[in-house]
Coordinates of C-alpha atoms and ligand atoms in Angstrom, one line a residue:
Chain A
M699 CA -35.0 32.6 -28.0
V700 CA -33.7 31.2 -25.1
S701 CA -29.9 30.9 -25.6
W702 CA -27.0 29.3 -23.4
T703 CA -23.4 27.7 -23.0
L704 CA -22.7 25.1 -20.6
N705 CA -20.6 26.6 -19.2
I706 CA -17.9 24.1 -17.4
K707 CA -14.3 23.4 -17.3
Y708 CA -13.2 19.4 -16.7
D709 CA -11.0 20.0 -13.3
E710 CA -9.0 16.9 -12.6
N711 CA -9.2 17.2 -8.9
N712 CA -12.8 17.1 -8.6
R713 CA -14.1 14.0 -7.9
Y714 CA -17.5 14.9 -9.2
H715 CA -16.1 15.6 -12.4
R716 CA -14.0 12.0 -13.0
F717 CA -17.6 10.8 -12.1
L718 CA -19.0 12.9 -13.8
R719 CA -15.9 12.1 -17.1
T720 CA -16.0 7.8 -16.2
V721 CA -19.7 7.9 -16.7
V722 CA -20.0 10.0 -20.3
I723 CA -17.5 7.9 -21.0
T724 CA -18.9 4.4 -20.2
V725 CA -22.3 5.2 -21.5
I726 CA -21.0 6.2 -25.4
S727 CA -18.8 3.5 -25.6
L728 CA -21.1 0.9 -24.0
T729 CA -23.7 2.4 -27.1
I730 CA -21.0 2.9 -29.3
F731 CA -20.3 -1.0 -29.1
I732 CA -24.2 -2.2 -28.9
M733 CA -24.1 -0.6 -32.4
V734 CA -21.7 -1.8 -33.3
W735 CA -23.3 -5.5 -32.8
W736 CA -26.9 -4.3 -33.9
M737 CA -25.5 -3.6 -37.4
I738 CA -23.4 -6.8 -38.2
S739 CA -26.0 -9.0 -36.9
V740 CA -28.8 -6.7 -39.2
I741 CA -25.3 -7.2 -42.4
A742 CA -24.9 -11.0 -41.2
D743 CA -28.7 -11.8 -41.5
I744 CA -28.1 -14.9 -39.8
P745 CA -29.9 -16.1 -37.2
A746 CA -26.7 -17.2 -34.7
I747 CA -25.9 -13.9 -34.1
P748 CA -29.7 -11.9 -33.6
T749 CA -30.1 -8.8 -32.2
P750 CA -28.8 -7.0 -29.2
L751 CA -33.4 -6.2 -28.7
K752 CA -33.5 -9.6 -29.0
T753 CA -31.2 -10.6 -26.8
W754 CA -32.0 -8.3 -25.2
N755 CA -36.3 -9.4 -24.5
A756 CA -35.0 -13.3 -24.2
L757 CA -32.7 -11.6 -21.2
V758 CA -35.9 -10.1 -19.6
D759 CA -37.9 -13.2 -19.9
L760 CA -35.2 -15.3 -18.1
Y761 CA -35.1 -13.2 -15.5
L762 CA -38.9 -13.3 -15.8
H763 CA -39.9 -17.2 -16.4
G764 CA -36.8 -18.9 -14.8
D765 CA -35.5 -21.4 -17.9
M766 CA -38.8 -22.8 -18.8
V767 CA -37.5 -26.4 -19.8
T768 CA -35.6 -27.2 -16.9
S769 CA -37.5 -24.3 -14.7
I770 CA -34.6 -23.3 -12.9
S771 CA -34.8 -19.9 -12.1
L772 CA -32.2 -16.6 -13.1
G773 CA -31.2 -16.2 -9.6
Q774 CA -30.8 -20.1 -8.8
Y775 CA -28.7 -20.0 -11.4
I776 CA -26.0 -17.3 -10.3
F777 CA -26.1 -18.9 -7.1
S778 CA -24.5 -21.9 -8.1
S779 CA -22.2 -20.2 -10.3
L780 CA -21.4 -17.3 -8.0
S781 CA -20.7 -21.2 -4.8
S782 CA -18.5 -23.2 -7.2
F783 CA -16.4 -19.6 -8.6
L784 CA -16.0 -17.9 -4.5
K785 CA -15.0 -21.5 -3.2
G786 CA -12.1 -22.1 -6.0
V787 CA -11.1 -18.7 -5.6
L788 CA -11.5 -18.9 -2.0
L789 CA -9.2 -22.9 -1.6
A790 CA -6.8 -21.3 -3.6
F791 CA -6.4 -18.0 -1.6
V792 CA -5.9 -20.4 1.1
I793 CA -4.0 -23.0 0.1
S794 CA -1.4 -19.8 -2.9
V795 CA -1.0 -17.2 -0.6
P796 CA 0.5 -19.5 2.4
L797 CA 2.5 -20.7 -0.3
G798 CA 4.1 -18.5 -1.6
L799 CA 5.4 -16.7 1.4
V800 CA 6.9 -19.5 2.0
L801 CA 8.4 -19.2 -1.4
G802 CA 9.1 -16.0 -1.4
Y803 CA 11.3 -16.3 1.1
S804 CA 13.2 -19.5 1.3
K805 CA 15.4 -19.8 -2.0
F806 CA 15.9 -24.1 -1.2
M807 CA 11.5 -24.1 -1.4
R808 CA 11.6 -22.2 -4.4
D809 CA 14.8 -23.8 -6.7
F810 CA 12.9 -27.0 -4.7
S811 CA 9.5 -26.5 -6.0
N812 CA 10.8 -24.3 -9.5
P813 CA 10.4 -27.9 -12.1
V814 CA 6.8 -29.5 -11.0
I815 CA 4.7 -25.2 -10.3
E816 CA 7.0 -24.6 -14.8
L817 CA 5.9 -28.6 -16.0
L818 CA 2.2 -27.6 -14.3
R819 CA 1.4 -23.8 -15.2
P820 CA 1.7 -23.9 -19.5
I821 CA -1.4 -26.2 -18.7
A822 CA -5.1 -24.5 -18.9
P823 CA -7.6 -24.3 -16.3
I824 CA -9.0 -25.5 -18.7
A825 CA -8.1 -28.6 -19.8
W826 CA -8.7 -29.8 -16.2
A827 CA -12.3 -29.5 -17.3
P828 CA -13.2 -32.4 -17.9
I829 CA -11.2 -34.9 -15.5
F830 CA -12.5 -33.2 -12.6
V831 CA -16.1 -32.7 -13.2
L832 CA -16.4 -36.1 -14.7
A833 CA -14.0 -37.1 -11.3
L834 CA -15.6 -35.3 -8.9
G835 CA -18.6 -34.8 -9.8
S836 CA -19.8 -31.1 -10.9
S837 CA -20.3 -29.2 -8.7
L838 CA -16.6 -29.6 -6.6
G839 CA -14.8 -30.2 -9.8
A840 CA -16.0 -26.6 -11.0
I841 CA -15.2 -25.3 -7.4
M842 CA -11.4 -27.7 -8.6
V843 CA -11.6 -25.6 -12.6
V844 CA -11.3 -22.1 -10.3
F845 CA -9.2 -23.3 -8.6
I846 CA -6.7 -24.4 -11.0
G847 CA -7.1 -20.9 -12.5
V848 CA -6.7 -18.3 -9.7
F849 CA -3.9 -20.6 -7.8
F850 CA -1.1 -19.8 -10.1
P851 CA -1.5 -16.4 -10.7
L852 CA -1.8 -15.6 -7.1
L853 CA 0.7 -17.7 -6.3
T854 CA 2.9 -16.1 -9.2
N855 CA 2.1 -12.6 -7.3
V856 CA 3.0 -12.9 -3.2
I857 CA 6.1 -14.8 -4.2
F858 CA 6.3 -11.3 -6.6
G859 CA 5.3 -9.9 -3.1
V860 CA 7.4 -10.9 -1.2
R861 CA 10.7 -11.3 -3.9
K862 CA 10.2 -7.2 -4.0
I863 CA 10.6 -6.5 0.3
D864 CA 12.7 -4.2 1.4
P865 CA 15.6 -5.6 3.0
N866 CA 15.6 -2.6 5.3
W867 CA 12.9 -3.3 6.4
I868 CA 13.8 -5.9 7.7
D869 CA 16.9 -4.9 9.2
A870 CA 14.5 -2.0 10.9
A871 CA 12.8 -4.9 12.2
K872 CA 15.9 -7.1 13.2
T873 CA 17.4 -3.8 15.3
L874 CA 14.2 -3.1 17.3
G875 CA 13.9 -6.7 18.6
A876 CA 11.1 -8.8 16.0
S877 CA 11.5 -12.6 15.9
Q878 CA 11.6 -14.0 12.1
M879 CA 8.0 -15.3 13.8
K880 CA 7.3 -11.5 14.5
I881 CA 9.8 -9.9 11.1
F882 CA 6.7 -12.5 9.1
Y883 CA 3.9 -11.7 11.0
K884 CA 4.5 -8.0 10.9
V885 CA 6.3 -7.5 7.5
M886 CA 6.4 -9.5 5.0
I887 CA 2.8 -9.7 5.0
P888 CA 1.7 -6.4 5.3
A889 CA 4.3 -5.3 2.6
A890 CA 3.0 -8.7 0.2
T891 CA -0.4 -7.3 0.7
P892 CA -0.7 -5.6 -2.5
Y893 CA 0.5 -8.3 -4.7
I894 CA -1.2 -11.2 -2.7
M895 CA -4.8 -8.3 -4.3
N896 CA -4.0 -8.2 -6.9
G897 CA -3.5 -12.0 -7.6
V898 CA -6.3 -12.0 -6.6
K899 CA -6.8 -9.5 -9.5
V900 CA -5.7 -11.6 -12.0
G901 CA -6.5 -14.7 -10.5
L902 CA -10.6 -13.6 -9.8
G903 CA -10.2 -12.8 -14.4
I904 CA -9.1 -16.2 -15.4
G905 CA -10.6 -18.3 -12.2
W906 CA -14.5 -16.9 -13.9
M907 CA -13.7 -18.8 -17.5
C908 CA -12.9 -21.5 -15.4
I909 CA -15.8 -21.8 -14.2
V910 CA -18.3 -20.8 -16.9
A911 CA -16.5 -23.6 -18.7
A912 CA -16.6 -26.2 -16.0
E913 CA -20.1 -26.1 -16.1
L914 CA -20.4 -27.2 -19.7
Y915 CA -19.7 -30.1 -19.0
R916 CA -22.4 -30.5 -16.3
F917 CA -23.1 -34.3 -15.7
D918 CA -25.2 -35.4 -12.5
G919 CA -27.8 -34.3 -10.6
A920 CA -26.5 -30.9 -9.2
L921 CA -27.4 -27.7 -9.1
P922 CA -26.2 -26.6 -12.6
G923 CA -24.5 -22.3 -13.4
I924 CA -24.8 -19.5 -15.5
G925 CA -22.5 -22.0 -18.3
F926 CA -24.9 -24.7 -18.5
Y927 CA -27.9 -22.8 -19.2
L928 CA -25.6 -22.1 -22.0
A929 CA -24.7 -24.8 -23.8
Q930 CA -27.8 -25.8 -23.9
Q931 CA -29.4 -23.0 -25.3
A932 CA -27.2 -22.9 -27.3
Q933 CA -27.8 -26.8 -28.8
N934 CA -32.0 -26.0 -29.0
F935 CA -30.2 -23.1 -32.1
N936 CA -32.0 -21.0 -29.5
W937 CA -29.7 -18.0 -29.8
P938 CA -31.2 -14.5 -28.0
S939 CA -31.4 -17.3 -25.0
A940 CA -27.8 -18.5 -25.9
Y941 CA -26.7 -14.9 -25.4
A942 CA -29.0 -13.6 -22.8
G943 CA -26.0 -16.3 -20.7
L944 CA -23.6 -14.5 -22.2
V945 CA -24.4 -10.8 -21.1
V946 CA -24.9 -12.4 -17.1
I947 CA -21.7 -13.6 -17.5
G948 CA -20.7 -10.7 -18.5
I949 CA -22.2 -8.2 -16.1
L950 CA -20.8 -11.1 -13.1
G951 CA -17.6 -11.2 -14.6
L952 CA -17.3 -7.4 -14.3
L953 CA -19.6 -7.9 -11.3
T954 CA -16.4 -9.5 -9.5
I955 CA -12.9 -8.2 -10.2
G956 CA -14.9 -4.9 -10.0
V957 CA -14.7 -6.1 -6.7
A958 CA -11.3 -6.8 -6.2
D959 CA -9.6 -4.4 -8.0
Y960 CA -11.4 -1.0 -5.3
I961 CA -10.2 -3.3 -2.5
H962 CA -6.5 -3.9 -4.3
R963 CA -6.6 0.0 -4.6
I964 CA -7.8 0.2 -1.3
L965 CA -5.4 -1.3 0.8
S966 CA -1.8 -0.4 -1.3
K967 CA -3.3 3.1 -0.9
R968 CA -3.1 2.0 2.8
M969 CA -0.1 0.6 2.3
G970 CA 1.1 4.0 1.4
M971 CA 2.1 2.4 -2.2
D972 CA 1.1 4.4 -5.1
V973 CA -0.9 1.7 -7.8
Chain B
M698 CA 15.3 2.5 33.0
T699 CA 17.3 4.6 32.9
E700 CA 16.7 7.1 30.0
E701 CA 17.2 11.0 31.3
R702 CA 19.4 10.7 33.6
S703 CA 21.7 13.3 35.4
E704 CA 21.2 16.8 35.7
E705 CA 24.7 17.5 34.0
Y706 CA 24.7 15.0 31.1
T707 CA 23.7 17.0 28.4
R708 CA 25.1 16.6 24.7
T709 CA 24.2 20.8 24.4
G710 CA 25.8 21.3 26.1
P711 CA 30.0 20.6 26.5
S712 CA 31.0 16.4 26.1
I713 CA 31.0 14.7 29.9
S714 CA 34.2 12.6 29.6
C715 CA 33.4 9.5 29.6
T716 CA 36.1 6.2 29.1
D717 CA 34.9 3.0 30.4
T718 CA 34.4 1.1 28.0
H719 CA 30.9 0.4 25.7
I720 CA 31.8 -1.7 22.7
C721 CA 34.6 -3.2 22.1
V722 CA 35.5 -4.0 18.7
N723 CA 38.1 -6.1 18.8
N724 CA 40.5 -7.8 16.1
L725 CA 37.4 -8.1 13.4
T726 CA 38.1 -9.2 9.5
K727 CA 35.8 -9.7 7.4
I728 CA 35.4 -11.3 3.4
F729 CA 33.3 -11.4 1.4
K730 CA 33.5 -14.8 -1.3
K731 CA 31.6 -14.5 -3.8
D732 CA 32.3 -17.1 -6.2
K733 CA 36.7 -16.8 -6.8
S734 CA 36.4 -13.3 -6.0
E735 CA 37.4 -11.7 -2.2
T736 CA 37.0 -8.8 -1.0
V737 CA 38.7 -7.8 2.2
V738 CA 36.3 -5.3 3.3
L739 CA 38.0 -5.2 7.7
K740 CA 41.4 -6.8 8.7
D741 CA 41.7 -7.3 12.1
F742 CA 40.3 -4.0 12.8
S743 CA 39.4 -3.1 16.7
L744 CA 37.9 0.4 17.9
D745 CA 36.6 0.8 21.6
I746 CA 33.8 2.7 21.9
R747 CA 33.6 4.5 25.2
K748 CA 29.9 4.5 26.9
G749 CA 28.3 7.6 26.5
E750 CA 29.8 9.2 23.6
L751 CA 28.7 10.3 20.0
I752 CA 31.4 8.6 17.8
T753 CA 31.6 9.1 14.6
I754 CA 32.9 7.1 12.0
V755 CA 34.7 9.1 8.3
G756 CA 36.4 7.2 5.5
P757 CA 36.4 7.1 2.4
S758 CA 34.1 5.5 0.4
G759 CA 33.7 1.7 0.0
C760 CA 36.3 1.6 2.9
G761 CA 33.5 -0.6 4.8
K762 CA 32.0 1.7 6.8
T763 CA 28.9 -0.3 6.7
T764 CA 30.8 -3.1 7.2
I765 CA 31.4 -1.8 10.5
L766 CA 28.0 -0.8 11.9
R767 CA 26.6 -3.8 11.0
L768 CA 29.1 -6.3 12.3
I769 CA 28.5 -4.0 15.6
A770 CA 24.6 -4.6 14.7
G771 CA 25.0 -8.4 14.5
L772 CA 23.4 -8.2 11.2
I773 CA 25.6 -9.7 10.0
E774 CA 28.9 -12.0 11.4
P775 CA 32.5 -11.6 11.3
T776 CA 34.8 -14.0 9.2
S777 CA 37.2 -13.7 12.3
G778 CA 37.3 -11.4 16.1
A779 CA 34.2 -10.4 17.9
V780 CA 31.8 -7.8 19.2
L781 CA 31.9 -7.3 22.5
I782 CA 29.1 -5.1 23.9
N783 CA 29.6 -4.5 28.4
G784 CA 32.3 -7.3 27.8
K785 CA 29.9 -9.7 26.6
P786 CA 30.1 -11.5 22.7
C787 CA 27.6 -10.3 20.1
T788 CA 26.3 -12.7 17.2
A789 CA 22.5 -11.9 16.4
P790 CA 20.8 -8.0 16.1
G791 CA 18.9 -7.1 19.4
A792 CA 16.4 -3.9 20.3
D793 CA 20.0 -2.8 22.7
R794 CA 21.2 -1.8 19.9
G795 CA 18.9 0.6 18.1
M796 CA 19.4 1.9 14.1
V797 CA 18.5 4.9 12.2
F798 CA 19.2 4.4 8.2
Q799 CA 19.8 5.9 5.4
D800 CA 17.9 5.4 2.9
F801 CA 14.9 5.5 6.5
A802 CA 13.2 2.3 5.9
L803 CA 10.7 3.5 7.6
F804 CA 7.1 0.3 6.8
P805 CA 5.5 2.8 4.7
W806 CA 1.7 0.4 5.2
R807 CA 2.0 2.0 9.0
S808 CA 1.6 5.4 10.6
V809 CA 4.2 8.0 12.2
R810 CA 2.4 6.6 15.4
K811 CA 2.1 2.7 14.3
N812 CA 6.3 3.1 12.9
V813 CA 7.6 4.6 16.6
E814 CA 5.3 2.5 18.3
F815 CA 7.3 -0.5 16.7
G816 CA 10.1 -1.9 18.7
L817 CA 7.4 -1.3 21.4
E818 CA 4.9 -4.0 20.2
I819 CA 7.2 -6.6 19.5
A820 CA 8.9 -6.0 23.6
G821 CA 5.1 -7.0 24.3
I822 CA 4.5 -3.2 25.8
P823 CA 0.9 -2.6 27.0
K824 CA -1.1 -0.8 24.5
E825 CA -1.5 2.9 26.5
E826 CA 2.6 3.0 27.7
R827 CA 3.1 1.9 24.9
R828 CA 1.2 5.4 22.9
E829 CA 2.2 7.3 25.6
R830 CA 5.6 6.1 25.3
A831 CA 5.7 7.0 21.5
E832 CA 3.4 10.3 22.2
R833 CA 6.7 10.9 23.8
Y834 CA 9.2 11.1 21.2
I835 CA 7.3 12.0 18.9
I836 CA 6.7 15.0 20.3
R837 CA 10.3 15.4 21.3
A838 CA 11.1 15.0 17.3
G839 CA 8.7 17.9 16.5
L840 CA 6.1 15.8 14.6
E841 CA 2.6 15.8 16.8
K842 CA 1.1 17.9 14.2
F843 CA 2.1 14.7 11.9
I844 CA 1.5 11.9 14.6
D845 CA -1.8 10.1 12.5
S846 CA -0.1 11.1 9.0
R847 CA 1.3 8.3 6.1
V848 CA 4.6 7.2 5.2
H849 CA 4.7 8.9 2.2
E850 CA 3.2 12.4 3.4
L851 CA 6.0 13.4 4.6
S852 CA 9.5 14.8 3.4
G853 CA 13.0 13.3 4.2
G854 CA 13.5 15.5 6.5
M855 CA 10.1 14.6 8.9
K856 CA 10.8 10.6 7.7
Q857 CA 13.6 10.4 9.4
R858 CA 13.2 12.5 12.3
V859 CA 10.8 8.7 12.6
G860 CA 13.5 7.1 12.3
I861 CA 15.2 8.6 15.2
A862 CA 12.2 8.6 17.0
R863 CA 11.1 5.5 17.0
A864 CA 15.3 3.6 17.4
L865 CA 15.7 5.8 20.4
V866 CA 11.7 5.2 21.7
G867 CA 12.5 2.0 23.5
H868 CA 15.8 2.6 25.2
P869 CA 18.8 0.9 23.7
D870 CA 22.3 1.2 24.7
V871 CA 23.4 1.8 21.1
I872 CA 22.9 4.1 19.2
L873 CA 24.3 3.1 15.4
M874 CA 23.2 5.5 12.5
D875 CA 24.6 5.0 8.4
E876 CA 24.9 8.7 7.2
P877 CA 21.3 8.7 8.4
F878 CA 21.2 12.4 6.8
G879 CA 23.2 11.5 3.8
S880 CA 20.0 12.3 1.3
L881 CA 18.7 15.1 3.1
D882 CA 20.2 19.0 1.4
A883 CA 22.6 20.4 2.5
Q884 CA 20.2 22.8 4.8
T885 CA 17.7 20.3 5.7
R886 CA 20.5 18.4 7.3
N887 CA 22.1 21.4 9.4
I888 CA 18.9 21.6 10.9
M889 CA 18.8 17.4 11.0
Q890 CA 22.3 17.9 13.0
T891 CA 21.1 20.4 15.1
Q892 CA 17.6 18.6 16.3
L893 CA 19.4 15.8 16.8
L894 CA 21.4 17.4 19.8
K895 CA 18.4 18.0 20.3
I896 CA 16.5 15.1 21.2
L897 CA 19.4 13.2 22.4
D898 CA 19.8 15.6 25.4
K899 CA 19.9 14.4 28.3
T900 CA 19.6 10.2 27.1
D901 CA 23.1 8.7 28.2
Q902 CA 23.5 6.6 25.2
T903 CA 26.4 5.6 22.6
I904 CA 26.3 6.2 19.5
V905 CA 28.3 5.8 16.8
F906 CA 27.7 8.5 13.6
I907 CA 28.8 6.9 10.2
T908 CA 28.7 10.1 8.4
H909 CA 30.7 11.3 4.5
S910 CA 30.5 14.8 5.8
V911 CA 33.6 16.0 7.8
D912 CA 30.9 19.1 9.1
E913 CA 29.0 17.1 10.0
A914 CA 31.8 14.8 12.0
V915 CA 33.2 17.5 13.7
F916 CA 29.7 19.3 14.4
L917 CA 28.4 16.8 16.2
S918 CA 30.8 14.3 17.6
D919 CA 32.8 13.6 20.8
R920 CA 35.2 11.5 18.7
I921 CA 36.5 10.9 15.1
V922 CA 37.6 8.0 14.0
V923 CA 39.1 8.4 10.4
L924 CA 39.7 5.2 8.7
T925 CA 42.1 4.0 6.2
K926 CA 40.7 3.0 2.4
R927 CA 40.0 -0.8 2.0
P928 CA 40.6 -2.5 4.3
A929 CA 40.1 -0.2 6.8
S930 CA 42.0 0.7 9.6
I931 CA 42.8 3.4 11.8
K932 CA 44.1 6.1 10.6
E933 CA 43.5 8.6 13.9
I934 CA 41.5 9.1 16.4
I935 CA 40.9 13.0 16.6
D936 CA 39.4 14.0 20.1
I937 CA 37.3 17.1 20.4
P938 CA 35.9 18.1 24.1
W939 CA 34.2 21.5 22.5
P940 CA 31.1 22.7 23.9
R941 CA 28.0 22.1 21.7
P942 CA 26.4 23.8 20.0
R943 CA 29.1 24.2 18.2
D944 CA 29.8 27.3 15.4
R945 CA 31.3 26.3 12.2
A946 CA 32.5 29.4 11.4
D947 CA 34.9 28.8 14.3
P948 CA 38.8 29.1 13.7
G949 CA 39.1 25.8 15.5
F950 CA 36.1 24.3 13.7
T951 CA 37.3 25.4 10.3
A952 CA 40.4 23.7 10.5
L953 CA 40.6 20.5 12.2
R954 CA 37.6 20.3 9.5
K955 CA 41.0 21.5 7.1
K956 CA 43.6 19.0 8.8
I957 CA 40.6 15.7 8.0
L958 CA 39.5 16.6 4.9
A959 CA 43.5 16.3 3.8
E960 CA 43.6 13.1 5.6
L961 CA 40.7 11.6 4.1
E962 CA 42.4 13.5 1.0
E963 CA 45.8 11.3 1.2
E964 CA 43.4 8.2 1.4
N965 CA 41.9 9.2 -2.4
V966 CA 44.7 9.8 -3.9
M967 CA 46.1 6.5 -2.9
E968 CA 43.7 4.8 -4.4
N969 CA 44.1 6.4 -7.8
Ligands
LIG1867 N1 26.8 -8.0 0.8 C1 28.3 -8.1 0.6 N2 28.8 -8.1 -0.7 C2 29.9 -8.6 -1.4 N3 29.9 -7.2 -0.8 C3 30.3 -6.4 -0.4 C4 29.0 -6.5 0.8 N4 28.9 -5.9 1.7 C5 29.9 -5.1 0.9 N5 30.6 -5.1 0.0 C6 32.2 -4.4 -0.4 O1 32.7 -4.1 0.8 C7 32.6 -3.2 0.4 C8 33.0 -2.2 1.7 O2 31.1 -2.3 2.2 P1 31.3 -0.8 3.2 O3 29.3 -1.3 2.7 O4 30.9 -1.2 4.0 O5 31.6 0.2 2.6 P2 31.3 2.2 3.6 O6 32.5 2.7 3.2 O7 30.6 2.0 4.4 O8 30.8 2.4 2.0 P3 29.8 4.2 1.7 O9 30.5 4.6 1.7 O10 30.0 4.0 -0.2 O11 28.4 4.0 1.4 C9 33.0 -2.2 -1.0 O12 34.0 -3.1 -1.4 C10 31.6 -2.8 -0.8 O13 31.5 -3.7 -2.5
LIG1868 MG1 28.5 2.8 3.9

């Protein structure tokens, strides 16, 4: 009989060990999740909770043959969702960041805009969905819902980032001859960048929830997204396919936030800040 | 630019005698108002600072030293009175007055090299020349091994040498230092004092240096200004014509230190 022991000690400073640890933990965690799901579906024994296997089969089917009813492929659904999502995020970024920099810098502008911001912020972005989609069409409507979802968390983070800037950095720049404009470009923007990225990270999560909500209201001829597919399948009581839609949404969300998290970490490190 | 001036001009050797007024602090009053309370930090404060001297200001905590320095830098405005530089009133900060901060105030998103280059970038100096000049000062500060390091990788003493190099590289006429070594441990502090004199050697800048440490003041200065408690007024100005480097164990050194300490003690006792 051959007997052997795996004699490895976990070393926090070894990046392969760290990577392996993450992989092992992730696999175990997902396995437990799928097993619990399986158990619930077997015990409940109702069609609305299909087993993971049935869901998987529906997902493979969607991947191979697309949507039988609309003859739209999975790729097209994903493309449509991602494209509205990214446009909404970009629009929010282009508006929130400059606005946040100004509001963070100027107390007057902050006090001036605060009542409006505080009035609009508590409204759930999803509440805007029917209004935007019906008023602007499925495509632009979805973009605008994402925009609202990303706009506020991003704005709040940018303002926070600017206000956290060490006043000594500004004084140092002044004594090195910097004008207000140069201080803005060379001190405020780089100093606020990690906070901006944190806002993007938070915003992406919320934006992703918004896109699916907005797609439920599709009524015109624009290429529909994955949320539409999910809603259609659920309305036809086609549960495994509806769950397959959920899985796709979950994975896409995970990937987008993963990318943002990665960029945030790299930037914070470059800025010499600990995450 | 007359950065490296006459041969006999050294800060490690005997101090030069300088008489021209460079900075004239003229009847400055500074009152901080908040709601109904007023803090009178300076009242009709005047001081002439000579061209090329290293002048230190010591005084009880909270007496207004930082306020004086920030007024000279142009970072805050006086309630009344003026700061004249070469006879001209100054109101805004400018690259002619460099500043070194107690907590360094380095830009953490920039490397050592890029921190030192900051002022040169602002001045629009071409890239090649910028690099070359920054390198010269980084070498002078003994940081050539860390030239591409990020700021958070450096020790406190190294950080402050970056701060000094950053302030010096643009050849400002005046360098303002607000307790630059205040956050360093005693040993590093002594080393930094000697290094500062070396870095400043053969430059003709006027240096206004604020410190809590009487020992540091006696070690470095051409003149020491002793302030009273708030509102700050000048208690005494002491000329120190001794050559540098100075020996801390020298009887003259110790005696002078004792005398200044006793004067500061008086101010503190009066407060209680
Ligand atoms: N921006 C400000 N607003 C209100 N009061 C201020 C302000 N700046 C300074 N003061 C007050 O002015 C007084 C002098 O401050 P200053 O920082 O000039 O003293 P200092 O001599 O540098 O003290 P330390 O030795 O502790 O550094 C203090 O009582 C301080 O509270
Ligand atoms: Mg002070």
